[in-house]
Amino acid sequence: MTDPVTTGDPTPARTTMTCAYDAGAHHQRTAIDLVLPLFLRALDECAMPRRGDSFVFVDYGSATGFNSFVPVHHAVSTVRRRSGPETPLCVVHNDQPDNDFSTLFRQIIASPGTYGREPLVFAFAVGRSFFGPVVPPGFASIGWSANAVHWLSAPPHPVEGDLWFRRPADSVDTAFGRRARGDWVTFLEHRARELRPGGQLVVTMVEADENGAAGADHFLDRLRDVVRERLASGALRPQEVARMHVPLYYRSEREIRAPFESPDLAARFVLAEYQHGTLPDPLWAAFEQSGDAEAFARAHVAWQRAFSEHALFSVLDGDRSPEKGRALADEIYEELRQRVADAPEGACCTWRLALLRMIRK
Ligand SMILES: C[S@@+](CC[C@H](N)C(=O)[O-])C[C@H]1O[C@@H](n2cnc3c(N)ncnc32)[C@H](O)[C@@H]1O
């Protein structure tokens, strides 16, 4: 039987871009710790495959996979306990087509915490949006989606003067809110089709309260200020800054529950658990212990860069070479790092989370 592994570092990758996500993703790992109890209940309750069939774990929004190792290890040990050593496990990592799947597979082969050396456990990847079909109908035994569904399929319109759409109170209707509503329904409809009867889906995402606040809505403010200054100095062009957008939207509890009021979805998919979580800033906690503002600033910027760089810097004008684009990003994130080191107060990010467990009837 396998012991769940909770330690180990991401395998260093060939380029800074490829290892950046896992090296910086401390907040995401903390969110995963919070949703694990729901996942363990899902594993204990979900239908096991018939003799000879495989148990299928689908990881929706995997990034480069390291943060999925702990839930996969739990899946392996539970399937071994409930179904025996002969049941094969398929682990399907899903992300956008331009995700760094090479790093994902290298980590599955080589990372100290990998599940990749478990007997009869097979890794697969599907590079397409989870707002469409990812696996065949009735294929998945269990679905897992951590820190991913608050990314929209696309922003409905540009947002002037900011790097993301800061949502208003829950009572205010917006194009972003409508897009988020449609995306969530689409996500759930596809998962309801893909899960086997008796299958379960566990999701964690950032949640907004009734005032629209998710706890750390200032998280991009300093980066936005640096970008504005580079626009004023001419280092960035107006059309580039207009395209720079991190397409996040934090749904309220009402918005998260709404699709389950549809009799059609409710007939197939039950929202069995909805918990609210508070995700304390793990980097801030380390800073409070050490008092090391430089280390905090480095870790804070590594986290920010890992999730924002692609959205912000892949939209630079085509006449900039990838090297020039990278150099510009390096310079902007370095400026951010210095500012955070000089004034760490205000960079602490404590988020509200929604922790969900759903059952396919
Ligand atoms: C913050 S990362 C979370 C990664 C990992 N699950 C974790 O918890 O650390 C969000 C991931 O979701 C992916 N993602 C966002 N929108 C997606 C979509 N429509 N389809 C598939 N993946 C998506 C992003 O590409 C990114 O890799």
CSV table of C-alpha atoms and ligand atoms in Angstrom, one decimal:
chain,number,residue,atom,x,y,z
A,1,MET,CA,0.0,0.0,0.0
A,2,THR,CA,1.2,3.5,-0.8
A,3,ASP,CA,1.6,6.2,1.8
A,4,PRO,CA,0.4,9.5,0.6
A,5,VAL,CA,3.4,11.7,0.0
A,6,THR,CA,3.2,15.3,1.2
A,7,THR,CA,6.8,16.3,0.7
A,8,GLY,CA,9.3,16.6,-2.1
A,9,ASP,CA,10.1,19.4,-4.5
A,10,PRO,CA,9.2,19.9,-8.1
A,11,THR,CA,11.8,18.4,-10.4
A,12,PRO,CA,13.9,21.3,-11.8
A,13,ALA,CA,12.9,21.8,-15.5
A,14,ARG,CA,14.9,22.9,-18.4
A,15,THR,CA,13.7,26.5,-18.5
A,16,THR,CA,12.5,28.9,-15.9
A,17,MET,CA,9.1,29.1,-17.5
A,18,THR,CA,8.5,25.4,-17.1
A,19,CYS,CA,9.4,24.9,-13.5
A,20,ALA,CA,7.9,28.3,-12.5
A,21,TYR,CA,4.4,27.2,-11.7
A,22,ASP,CA,5.2,24.4,-9.2
A,23,ALA,CA,8.0,26.2,-7.6
A,24,GLY,CA,5.8,29.2,-6.9
A,25,ALA,CA,2.5,27.5,-6.1
A,26,HIS,CA,2.5,27.5,-2.3
A,27,HIS,CA,-1.0,29.1,-2.1
A,28,GLN,CA,-2.4,26.5,-4.4
A,29,ARG,CA,-0.9,23.7,-2.3
A,30,THR,CA,-2.4,25.2,0.8
A,31,ALA,CA,-5.8,25.2,-0.9
A,32,ILE,CA,-5.4,21.6,-1.8
A,33,ASP,CA,-4.6,20.7,1.9
A,34,LEU,CA,-8.0,22.3,2.8
A,35,VAL,CA,-10.0,20.4,0.2
A,36,LEU,CA,-8.3,17.0,0.8
A,37,PRO,CA,-10.8,15.9,3.5
A,38,LEU,CA,-13.7,16.2,0.9
A,39,PHE,CA,-11.6,14.3,-1.6
A,40,LEU,CA,-10.9,11.5,0.9
A,41,ARG,CA,-14.7,11.2,1.5
A,42,ALA,CA,-15.2,11.1,-2.3
A,43,LEU,CA,-12.7,8.3,-2.7
A,44,ASP,CA,-14.3,6.3,0.1
A,45,GLU,CA,-17.8,6.7,-1.4
A,46,CYS,CA,-17.3,6.7,-5.2
A,47,ALA,CA,-18.2,3.6,-7.2
A,48,MET,CA,-15.3,1.3,-7.9
A,49,PRO,CA,-14.8,-0.2,-11.4
A,50,ARG,CA,-16.1,-3.6,-12.3
A,51,ARG,CA,-13.5,-6.4,-12.1
A,52,GLY,CA,-11.1,-6.0,-15.0
A,53,ASP,CA,-11.9,-2.3,-15.6
A,54,SER,CA,-9.6,0.7,-14.7
A,55,PHE,CA,-10.2,3.3,-12.0
A,56,VAL,CA,-10.0,6.7,-13.8
A,57,PHE,CA,-8.9,9.9,-12.0
A,58,VAL,CA,-9.3,13.1,-14.1
A,59,ASP,CA,-7.4,16.1,-13.0
A,60,TYR,CA,-9.1,19.2,-14.6
A,61,GLY,CA,-6.6,22.1,-14.8
A,62,SER,CA,-3.5,20.2,-13.8
A,63,ALA,CA,-0.8,22.8,-14.8
A,64,THR,CA,2.5,20.9,-14.6
A,65,GLY,CA,1.1,18.2,-12.2
A,66,PHE,CA,3.2,18.4,-9.1
A,67,ASN,CA,0.3,19.7,-7.0
A,68,SER,CA,-1.8,16.7,-8.1
A,69,PHE,CA,0.6,14.1,-6.7
A,70,VAL,CA,-0.9,14.1,-3.2
A,71,PRO,CA,-4.5,13.5,-4.4
A,72,VAL,CA,-3.3,10.9,-6.8
A,73,HIS,CA,-1.4,9.1,-4.0
A,74,HIS,CA,-4.6,9.1,-2.0
A,75,ALA,CA,-6.5,7.7,-4.9
A,76,VAL,CA,-3.9,4.9,-5.4
A,77,SER,CA,-4.0,3.9,-1.7
A,78,THR,CA,-7.8,4.0,-1.5
A,79,VAL,CA,-8.3,2.0,-4.7
A,80,ARG,CA,-5.8,-0.6,-3.5
A,81,ARG,CA,-7.7,-0.9,-0.2
A,82,ARG,CA,-11.2,-1.0,-1.7
A,83,SER,CA,-10.5,-2.8,-5.0
A,84,GLY,CA,-7.3,-4.8,-4.6
A,85,PRO,CA,-3.9,-4.7,-6.2
A,86,GLU,CA,-5.0,-5.8,-9.7
A,87,THR,CA,-7.2,-2.7,-10.5
A,88,PRO,CA,-5.3,-0.5,-12.9
A,89,LEU,CA,-5.5,3.3,-12.3
A,90,CYS,CA,-5.5,5.8,-15.1
A,91,VAL,CA,-4.6,9.4,-14.2
A,92,VAL,CA,-5.7,11.9,-16.9
A,93,HIS,CA,-4.1,15.3,-16.5
A,94,ASN,CA,-6.1,18.0,-18.4
A,95,ASP,CA,-5.0,21.5,-19.1
A,96,GLN,CA,-5.0,24.0,-22.0
A,97,PRO,CA,-3.1,22.9,-25.2
A,98,ASP,CA,-0.2,25.3,-24.5
A,99,ASN,CA,0.3,23.9,-21.0
A,100,ASP,CA,3.9,22.6,-20.4
A,101,PHE,CA,3.0,18.9,-20.6
A,102,SER,CA,6.7,18.0,-21.1
A,103,THR,CA,7.5,19.2,-17.6
A,104,LEU,CA,4.4,17.4,-16.3
A,105,PHE,CA,5.6,14.0,-17.7
A,106,ARG,CA,9.2,14.6,-16.6
A,107,GLN,CA,7.9,15.2,-13.1
A,108,ILE,CA,5.8,12.1,-13.2
A,109,ILE,CA,8.9,10.1,-14.2
A,110,ALA,CA,11.5,11.8,-11.9
A,111,SER,CA,10.1,13.8,-9.1
A,112,PRO,CA,10.8,12.4,-5.6
A,113,GLY,CA,7.1,12.7,-4.7
A,114,THR,CA,5.8,11.1,-7.9
A,115,TYR,CA,3.1,8.4,-8.2
A,116,GLY,CA,4.7,7.4,-11.5
A,117,ARG,CA,6.5,4.4,-10.0
A,118,GLU,CA,3.3,2.8,-8.6
A,119,PRO,CA,2.5,-0.6,-10.2
A,120,LEU,CA,-0.5,-0.5,-12.6
A,121,VAL,CA,-0.8,3.3,-12.5
A,122,PHE,CA,-0.7,5.0,-15.9
A,123,ALA,CA,-0.5,8.7,-16.7
A,124,PHE,CA,-2.2,10.4,-19.6
A,125,ALA,CA,-2.7,14.0,-20.7
A,126,VAL,CA,-5.5,15.8,-22.6
A,127,GLY,CA,-4.7,19.3,-23.9
A,128,ARG,CA,-8.0,21.0,-24.4
A,129,SER,CA,-10.3,23.3,-22.5
A,130,PHE,CA,-12.3,21.9,-19.6
A,131,PHE,CA,-15.2,24.0,-20.9
A,132,GLY,CA,-15.7,21.2,-23.4
A,133,PRO,CA,-15.5,17.4,-23.3
A,134,VAL,CA,-12.2,16.1,-21.9
A,135,VAL,CA,-12.8,12.4,-21.7
A,136,PRO,CA,-15.5,10.1,-23.2
A,137,PRO,CA,-18.9,9.9,-21.5
A,138,GLY,CA,-19.0,7.7,-18.4
A,139,PHE,CA,-15.2,7.4,-18.4
A,140,ALA,CA,-14.2,9.1,-15.1
A,141,SER,CA,-14.4,7.4,-11.7
A,142,ILE,CA,-13.4,10.6,-9.9
A,143,GLY,CA,-12.8,14.2,-10.9
A,144,TRP,CA,-10.5,16.7,-9.3
A,145,SER,CA,-10.2,20.4,-10.0
A,146,ALA,CA,-8.0,22.6,-7.8
A,147,ASN,CA,-7.6,26.3,-8.2
A,148,ALA,CA,-8.6,26.3,-11.9
A,149,VAL,CA,-12.4,26.9,-12.4
A,150,HIS,CA,-12.2,30.6,-11.5
A,151,TRP,CA,-10.3,31.1,-14.8
A,152,LEU,CA,-12.8,32.2,-17.4
A,153,SER,CA,-13.0,30.8,-20.9
A,154,ALA,CA,-12.3,34.3,-22.1
A,155,PRO,CA,-12.9,37.9,-20.8
A,156,PRO,CA,-16.1,39.2,-22.3
A,157,HIS,CA,-14.5,42.7,-22.9
A,158,PRO,CA,-11.3,44.5,-22.1
A,159,VAL,CA,-10.8,46.1,-18.7
A,160,GLU,CA,-9.4,49.5,-18.9
A,161,GLY,CA,-6.8,50.6,-16.3
A,162,ASP,CA,-6.5,47.2,-14.5
A,163,LEU,CA,-5.1,43.8,-15.1
A,164,TRP,CA,-8.2,41.9,-14.1
A,165,PHE,CA,-11.9,42.5,-13.6
A,166,ARG,CA,-12.6,43.3,-10.0
A,167,ARG,CA,-16.1,42.1,-9.6
A,168,PRO,CA,-18.8,44.2,-7.9
A,169,ALA,CA,-21.3,43.0,-5.2
A,170,ASP,CA,-23.2,39.8,-5.8
A,171,SER,CA,-26.4,41.7,-6.6
A,172,VAL,CA,-24.8,43.6,-9.6
A,173,ASP,CA,-25.2,42.0,-13.0
A,174,THR,CA,-22.1,42.2,-15.3
A,175,ALA,CA,-20.9,40.7,-18.6
A,176,PHE,CA,-18.1,39.0,-16.5
A,177,GLY,CA,-20.7,37.5,-14.2
A,178,ARG,CA,-22.7,36.2,-17.1
A,179,ARG,CA,-19.6,34.7,-18.7
A,180,ALA,CA,-18.7,33.1,-15.3
A,181,ARG,CA,-22.2,31.7,-15.0
A,182,GLY,CA,-22.2,30.2,-18.5
A,183,ASP,CA,-18.7,28.7,-18.0
A,184,TRP,CA,-19.6,27.1,-14.6
A,185,VAL,CA,-22.8,25.5,-16.1
A,186,THR,CA,-20.7,24.3,-19.1
A,187,PHE,CA,-18.0,22.9,-16.8
A,188,LEU,CA,-20.6,21.0,-14.7
A,189,GLU,CA,-22.6,19.7,-17.7
A,190,HIS,CA,-19.4,18.1,-19.2
A,191,ARG,CA,-18.3,16.6,-15.9
A,192,ALA,CA,-21.8,15.2,-15.3
A,193,ARG,CA,-21.5,13.4,-18.7
A,194,GLU,CA,-17.9,12.2,-18.1
A,195,LEU,CA,-18.4,10.8,-14.6
A,196,ARG,CA,-19.6,7.2,-14.2
A,197,PRO,CA,-22.8,6.7,-12.2
A,198,GLY,CA,-21.6,6.9,-8.6
A,199,GLY,CA,-18.6,8.9,-9.6
A,200,GLN,CA,-17.7,12.0,-7.7
A,201,LEU,CA,-16.1,15.4,-8.4
A,202,VAL,CA,-14.2,17.6,-5.9
A,203,VAL,CA,-13.5,21.2,-6.7
A,204,THR,CA,-11.8,24.1,-4.9
A,205,MET,CA,-11.9,27.6,-6.2
A,206,VAL,CA,-11.7,31.1,-4.8
A,207,GLU,CA,-15.0,32.5,-3.7
A,208,ALA,CA,-16.4,36.0,-3.3
A,209,ASP,CA,-18.7,37.1,-0.5
A,210,GLU,CA,-21.9,39.0,-1.1
A,211,ASN,CA,-20.0,42.3,-1.4
A,212,GLY,CA,-17.9,40.7,-4.2
A,213,ALA,CA,-14.8,40.5,-2.0
A,214,ALA,CA,-12.6,37.4,-2.2
A,215,GLY,CA,-10.2,38.5,0.6
A,216,ALA,CA,-7.1,39.4,-1.5
A,217,ASP,CA,-8.5,41.4,-4.3
A,218,HIS,CA,-5.5,43.8,-4.1
A,219,PHE,CA,-3.3,40.9,-5.3
A,220,LEU,CA,-2.4,42.5,-8.7
A,221,ASP,CA,-2.5,46.2,-7.7
A,222,ARG,CA,1.3,46.6,-7.3
A,223,LEU,CA,2.0,44.7,-10.6
A,224,ARG,CA,-0.6,46.9,-12.3
A,225,ASP,CA,1.2,50.0,-11.0
A,226,VAL,CA,4.5,48.9,-12.4
A,227,VAL,CA,2.8,48.1,-15.7
A,228,ARG,CA,1.2,51.6,-15.8
A,229,GLU,CA,4.6,53.2,-15.2
A,230,ARG,CA,6.2,51.1,-18.0
A,231,LEU,CA,3.3,52.3,-20.2
A,232,ALA,CA,4.1,56.0,-19.3
A,233,SER,CA,7.8,55.5,-19.9
A,234,GLY,CA,7.1,53.9,-23.4
A,235,ALA,CA,8.5,50.5,-22.5
A,236,LEU,CA,5.1,49.0,-23.0
A,237,ARG,CA,2.7,50.2,-25.8
A,238,PRO,CA,-0.9,51.2,-25.2
A,239,GLN,CA,-2.3,48.3,-27.4
A,240,GLU,CA,-0.2,45.8,-25.4
A,241,VAL,CA,-1.4,47.1,-22.1
A,242,ALA,CA,-5.0,47.0,-23.3
A,243,ARG,CA,-4.6,43.3,-24.1
A,244,MET,CA,-2.9,42.5,-20.7
A,245,HIS,CA,-5.6,40.7,-18.7
A,246,VAL,CA,-5.7,37.9,-16.2
A,247,PRO,CA,-9.1,36.3,-16.8
A,248,LEU,CA,-10.1,35.5,-13.2
A,249,TYR,CA,-13.6,35.8,-11.8
A,250,TYR,CA,-14.4,34.8,-8.2
A,251,ARG,CA,-18.0,33.5,-8.0
A,252,SER,CA,-20.2,34.0,-4.9
A,253,GLU,CA,-21.9,31.1,-3.1
A,254,ARG,CA,-25.1,32.1,-4.9
A,255,GLU,CA,-23.4,31.9,-8.3
A,256,ILE,CA,-21.7,28.6,-7.4
A,257,ARG,CA,-25.0,27.0,-6.2
A,258,ALA,CA,-27.2,28.3,-9.0
A,259,PRO,CA,-26.7,25.5,-11.6
A,260,PHE,CA,-27.8,22.9,-9.1
A,261,GLU,CA,-31.3,24.6,-9.1
A,262,SER,CA,-31.8,23.4,-12.6
A,263,PRO,CA,-33.9,20.2,-12.4
A,264,ASP,CA,-32.1,18.8,-15.4
A,265,LEU,CA,-28.6,19.0,-13.8
A,266,ALA,CA,-29.9,18.2,-10.3
A,267,ALA,CA,-31.4,14.9,-11.6
A,268,ARG,CA,-27.8,13.8,-12.5
A,269,PHE,CA,-25.5,15.8,-10.2
A,270,VAL,CA,-25.9,16.4,-6.5
A,271,LEU,CA,-23.9,19.0,-4.6
A,272,ALA,CA,-23.2,16.9,-1.6
A,273,GLU,CA,-20.9,19.2,0.3
A,274,TYR,CA,-20.3,22.9,0.1
A,275,GLN,CA,-17.8,24.3,2.7
A,276,HIS,CA,-16.2,27.7,3.0
A,277,GLY,CA,-12.5,27.8,3.6
A,278,THR,CA,-10.0,30.5,4.5
A,279,LEU,CA,-6.7,30.2,2.8
A,280,PRO,CA,-4.1,32.0,4.8
A,281,ASP,CA,-1.1,33.3,2.9
A,282,PRO,CA,1.6,30.6,3.4
A,283,LEU,CA,4.3,33.0,2.3
A,284,TRP,CA,3.3,35.6,4.8
A,285,ALA,CA,3.2,33.0,7.6
A,286,ALA,CA,6.9,32.1,6.7
A,287,PHE,CA,7.8,35.8,6.7
A,288,GLU,CA,6.2,36.3,10.1
A,289,GLN,CA,8.5,33.6,11.4
A,290,SER,CA,11.7,34.6,9.7
A,291,GLY,CA,11.3,38.4,9.3
A,292,ASP,CA,13.1,38.0,6.0
A,293,ALA,CA,11.5,40.5,3.6
A,294,GLU,CA,13.8,39.6,0.7
A,295,ALA,CA,12.8,35.9,0.9
A,296,PHE,CA,9.1,36.9,1.2
A,297,ALA,CA,9.4,39.2,-1.9
A,298,ARG,CA,11.1,36.5,-4.0
A,299,ALA,CA,8.4,33.9,-3.1
A,300,HIS,CA,5.5,36.3,-3.5
A,301,VAL,CA,6.7,37.3,-7.0
A,302,ALA,CA,7.5,33.7,-8.0
A,303,TRP,CA,3.8,32.9,-7.1
A,304,GLN,CA,2.5,35.9,-9.0
A,305,ARG,CA,4.7,35.4,-12.0
A,306,ALA,CA,3.7,31.7,-12.3
A,307,PHE,CA,0.1,32.4,-12.8
A,308,SER,CA,0.1,35.8,-14.5
A,309,GLU,CA,3.1,35.8,-16.9
A,310,HIS,CA,1.5,33.9,-19.7
A,311,ALA,CA,-1.7,36.0,-19.6
A,312,LEU,CA,0.2,39.3,-19.4
A,313,PHE,CA,3.2,38.8,-21.6
A,314,SER,CA,2.0,36.4,-24.3
A,315,VAL,CA,0.0,39.3,-25.7
A,316,LEU,CA,2.9,41.7,-26.5
A,317,ASP,CA,3.1,42.9,-30.1
A,318,GLY,CA,4.4,40.4,-32.6
A,319,ASP,CA,7.5,42.4,-33.5
A,320,ARG,CA,9.0,41.7,-30.1
A,321,SER,CA,11.0,38.5,-30.0
A,322,PRO,CA,10.3,36.0,-27.3
A,323,GLU,CA,13.7,37.0,-25.7
A,324,LYS,CA,12.8,40.7,-25.7
A,325,GLY,CA,9.4,39.8,-24.2
A,326,ARG,CA,11.0,37.7,-21.5
A,327,ALA,CA,13.5,40.5,-20.7
A,328,LEU,CA,10.6,43.0,-20.3
A,329,ALA,CA,8.8,40.5,-18.0
A,330,ASP,CA,12.0,39.9,-16.1
A,331,GLU,CA,12.4,43.7,-15.6
A,332,ILE,CA,8.8,44.2,-14.5
A,333,TYR,CA,8.7,41.3,-12.1
A,334,GLU,CA,12.1,42.4,-10.7
A,335,GLU,CA,10.6,45.9,-10.0
A,336,LEU,CA,7.7,44.3,-8.3
A,337,ARG,CA,10.1,42.2,-6.2
A,338,GLN,CA,11.9,45.2,-5.0
A,339,ARG,CA,8.7,47.0,-4.1
A,340,VAL,CA,7.5,44.1,-2.1
A,341,ALA,CA,10.8,43.7,-0.3
A,342,ASP,CA,10.8,47.4,0.6
A,343,ALA,CA,7.2,47.3,1.9
A,344,PRO,CA,5.9,43.8,2.5
A,345,GLU,CA,2.9,45.1,4.4
A,346,GLY,CA,-0.1,45.0,2.0
A,347,ALA,CA,1.3,42.1,0.0
A,348,CYS,CA,-0.3,39.4,2.3
A,349,CYS,CA,-3.0,37.5,0.4
A,350,THR,CA,-5.7,35.7,2.4
A,351,TRP,CA,-8.4,34.2,0.2
A,352,ARG,CA,-11.9,32.8,0.7
A,353,LEU,CA,-12.3,29.4,-0.8
A,354,ALA,CA,-15.3,27.3,-1.9
A,355,LEU,CA,-14.7,23.6,-1.2
A,356,LEU,CA,-17.2,21.4,-3.1
A,357,ARG,CA,-18.0,17.7,-3.5
A,358,MET,CA,-20.5,16.5,-6.1
A,359,ILE,CA,-21.9,13.1,-6.7
A,360,ARG,CA,-23.0,11.7,-10.1
A,361,LYS,CA,-26.2,9.9,-9.6
B,1,LIG,C1,-3.5,28.0,-10.8
B,1,LIG,S1,-3.3,26.6,-11.8
B,1,LIG,C2,-3.8,25.2,-10.8
B,1,LIG,C3,-3.0,24.0,-11.1
B,1,LIG,C4,-3.2,22.9,-10.1
B,1,LIG,N1,-4.5,22.3,-10.2
B,1,LIG,C5,-3.0,23.4,-8.6
B,1,LIG,O1,-3.9,23.4,-7.9
B,1,LIG,O2,-1.8,23.8,-8.3
B,1,LIG,C6,-4.7,26.7,-12.9
B,1,LIG,C7,-4.6,25.9,-14.1
B,1,LIG,O3,-5.9,25.8,-14.7
B,1,LIG,C8,-5.6,25.8,-16.1
B,1,LIG,N2,-6.8,26.2,-16.8
B,1,LIG,C9,-7.4,27.4,-16.8
B,1,LIG,N3,-8.5,27.4,-17.6
B,1,LIG,C10,-8.6,26.2,-18.2
B,1,LIG,C11,-9.4,25.6,-19.1
B,1,LIG,N4,-10.4,26.2,-19.7
B,1,LIG,N5,-9.2,24.3,-19.4
B,1,LIG,C12,-8.2,23.6,-18.9
B,1,LIG,N6,-7.3,24.1,-18.0
B,1,LIG,C13,-7.5,25.4,-17.6
B,1,LIG,C14,-4.5,26.8,-16.3
B,1,LIG,O4,-3.9,26.6,-17.6
B,1,LIG,C15,-3.6,26.4,-15.1
B,1,LIG,O5,-2.7,25.4,-15.5
